Amino acid sequence: QAQVVESGGGLVQPGGSLRLSCKFRSKITSVFNPATLAWYRQAPGSQRELVATITNIRGTNYADSVKGRFTISRDNAKKTVHLQMNSLKPEDTALYYCNLGDSWGQGIQVTVGDSWGQGTQVTVSP
């Protein structure tokens, strides 16, 4: 059973929204509650970059590229951290990872872009 479980990624059009969630199953309350929680992301060919952090004392901090669009929040009772992403841009496309100390999520894909299928012919005959 995975100790850190991420959810909420997917494909979205530019301007859309997604909400990522990450649950730290194995962390006890006395460890989770005072900890700094973070979201990182890594695009193909790029280094992993810090997106946002949240602590109970110092509040939140964001990368300049996501300020005003992303919101990090935490639910200590559920040992979960969230990342609400609005006004998404193609450059937000990346694998997103949650972090607490030396614990990392498995990475969840966020893809921002238009997606079309190849087309499927439908014929209705009497």
Short mmCIF file of C-alpha atoms in Angstrom, two decimals:
data_model
loop_
_atom_site.label_atom_id
_atom_site.label_comp_id
_atom_site.label_asym_id
_atom_site.label_seq_id
_atom_site.Cartn_x
_atom_site.Cartn_y
_atom_site.Cartn_z
CA GLN A 1 0.00 0.00 0.00
CA ALA A 2 1.46 3.33 -1.07
CA GLN A 3 2.35 5.63 1.81
CA VAL A 4 1.90 8.84 -0.21
CA VAL A 5 -1.05 8.95 -2.60
CA GLU A 6 -1.60 11.68 -5.15
CA SER A 7 -4.76 12.26 -7.16
CA GLY A 8 -6.46 14.80 -9.38
CA GLY A 9 -4.21 15.20 -12.42
CA GLY A 10 -5.28 14.95 -16.04
CA LEU A 11 -5.76 16.81 -19.29
CA VAL A 12 -7.32 20.25 -19.31
CA GLN A 13 -7.69 23.03 -21.85
CA PRO A 14 -5.85 26.33 -21.39
CA GLY A 15 -7.70 28.51 -18.92
CA GLY A 16 -9.13 25.50 -17.12
CA SER A 17 -8.69 24.28 -13.56
CA LEU A 18 -7.50 21.19 -11.75
CA ARG A 19 -7.19 20.30 -8.08
CA LEU A 20 -4.41 18.01 -6.93
CA SER A 21 -4.55 16.16 -3.63
CA CYS A 22 -1.90 14.26 -1.74
CA LYS A 23 -2.42 12.11 1.34
CA PHE A 24 0.48 11.13 3.59
CA ARG A 25 -0.90 7.88 5.00
CA SER A 26 2.09 6.89 7.10
CA LYS A 27 2.75 10.20 8.85
CA ILE A 28 1.62 10.52 12.44
CA THR A 29 -0.07 13.72 13.55
CA SER A 30 2.88 14.98 15.60
CA VAL A 31 5.05 14.75 12.49
CA PHE A 32 2.55 15.95 9.90
CA ASN A 33 1.07 18.97 11.66
CA PRO A 34 4.21 21.09 12.12
CA ALA A 35 5.77 20.04 8.82
CA THR A 36 6.32 22.12 5.73
CA LEU A 37 4.33 20.66 2.86
CA ALA A 38 5.26 21.38 -0.73
CA TRP A 39 4.35 20.79 -4.34
CA TYR A 40 7.07 20.50 -6.97
CA ARG A 41 6.82 19.95 -10.71
CA GLN A 42 9.09 18.68 -13.44
CA ALA A 43 8.54 19.26 -17.14
CA PRO A 44 10.25 17.10 -19.78
CA GLY A 45 13.88 18.12 -20.17
CA SER A 46 13.74 20.44 -17.17
CA GLN A 47 14.82 20.26 -13.55
CA ARG A 48 12.32 19.77 -10.76
CA GLU A 49 11.11 23.15 -9.51
CA LEU A 50 9.32 24.26 -6.37
CA VAL A 51 5.75 25.37 -7.02
CA ALA A 52 4.34 26.14 -3.56
CA THR A 53 4.86 25.53 0.15
CA ILE A 54 2.65 25.77 3.21
CA THR A 55 3.41 25.75 6.93
CA ASN A 56 1.18 26.36 9.91
CA ILE A 57 3.38 29.23 11.12
CA ARG A 58 4.78 30.95 8.02
CA GLY A 59 1.76 30.42 5.78
CA THR A 60 2.11 29.95 2.03
CA ASN A 61 4.74 30.72 -0.56
CA TYR A 62 4.55 30.43 -4.36
CA ALA A 63 6.79 30.44 -7.37
CA ASP A 64 6.41 33.68 -9.34
CA SER A 65 5.11 31.73 -12.32
CA VAL A 66 2.02 30.52 -10.45
CA LYS A 67 1.24 33.42 -8.08
CA GLY A 68 -2.37 34.48 -8.30
CA ARG A 69 -3.37 31.27 -10.12
CA PHE A 70 -2.47 28.41 -7.75
CA THR A 71 -3.52 27.94 -4.14
CA ILE A 72 -1.95 25.45 -1.74
CA SER A 73 -3.91 24.31 1.29
CA ARG A 74 -3.70 21.61 3.94
CA ASP A 75 -6.07 19.51 6.00
CA ASN A 76 -4.17 18.37 9.09
CA ALA A 77 -6.99 16.10 10.26
CA LYS A 78 -6.80 14.17 6.99
CA LYS A 79 -3.01 14.52 6.60
CA THR A 80 -3.61 15.89 3.14
CA VAL A 81 -2.26 18.75 1.06
CA HIS A 82 -4.06 20.22 -1.95
CA LEU A 83 -3.06 22.35 -4.91
CA GLN A 84 -5.87 24.25 -6.62
CA MET A 85 -4.70 25.29 -10.08
CA ASN A 86 -6.72 27.89 -12.00
CA SER A 87 -6.13 29.69 -15.30
CA LEU A 88 -3.87 26.88 -16.40
CA LYS A 89 -1.37 27.50 -19.19
CA PRO A 90 0.42 25.07 -21.51
CA GLU A 91 3.66 25.84 -19.65
CA ASP A 92 2.10 24.36 -16.50
CA THR A 93 2.30 20.94 -18.15
CA ALA A 94 4.50 18.73 -15.96
CA LEU A 95 4.65 15.89 -13.49
CA TYR A 96 3.60 17.24 -10.12
CA TYR A 97 5.01 15.85 -6.86
CA CYS A 98 3.94 16.45 -3.29
CA ASN A 99 6.59 16.50 -0.58
CA LEU A 100 7.00 16.29 3.19
CA GLY A 101 10.62 16.00 4.32
CA ASP A 102 12.04 12.91 2.64
CA SER A 103 8.61 11.62 1.59
CA TRP A 104 7.55 12.14 -2.02
CA GLY A 105 4.47 11.38 -4.02
CA GLN A 106 4.77 9.16 -7.06
CA GLY A 107 4.19 12.06 -9.45
CA ILE A 108 0.95 12.91 -11.17
CA GLN A 109 0.67 14.17 -14.74
CA VAL A 110 -0.92 17.51 -15.52
CA THR A 111 -1.27 18.31 -19.22
CA VAL A 112 -2.62 21.64 -20.41
CA GLY A 113 -3.55 21.76 -24.06
CA ASP A 114 -6.11 21.02 -26.67
CA SER A 115 -6.66 17.41 -27.40
CA TRP A 116 -8.50 15.98 -30.37
CA GLY A 117 -9.29 12.42 -31.18
CA GLN A 118 -8.66 11.08 -34.66
CA GLY A 119 -12.34 11.17 -35.50
CA THR A 120 -14.85 8.37 -35.73
CA GLN A 121 -17.29 8.02 -38.55
CA VAL A 122 -20.90 7.64 -37.54
CA THR A 123 -23.39 6.54 -40.18
CA VAL A 124 -27.07 6.27 -39.54
CA SER A 125 -28.99 4.25 -42.07
CA PRO A 126 -32.72 3.65 -42.09
#
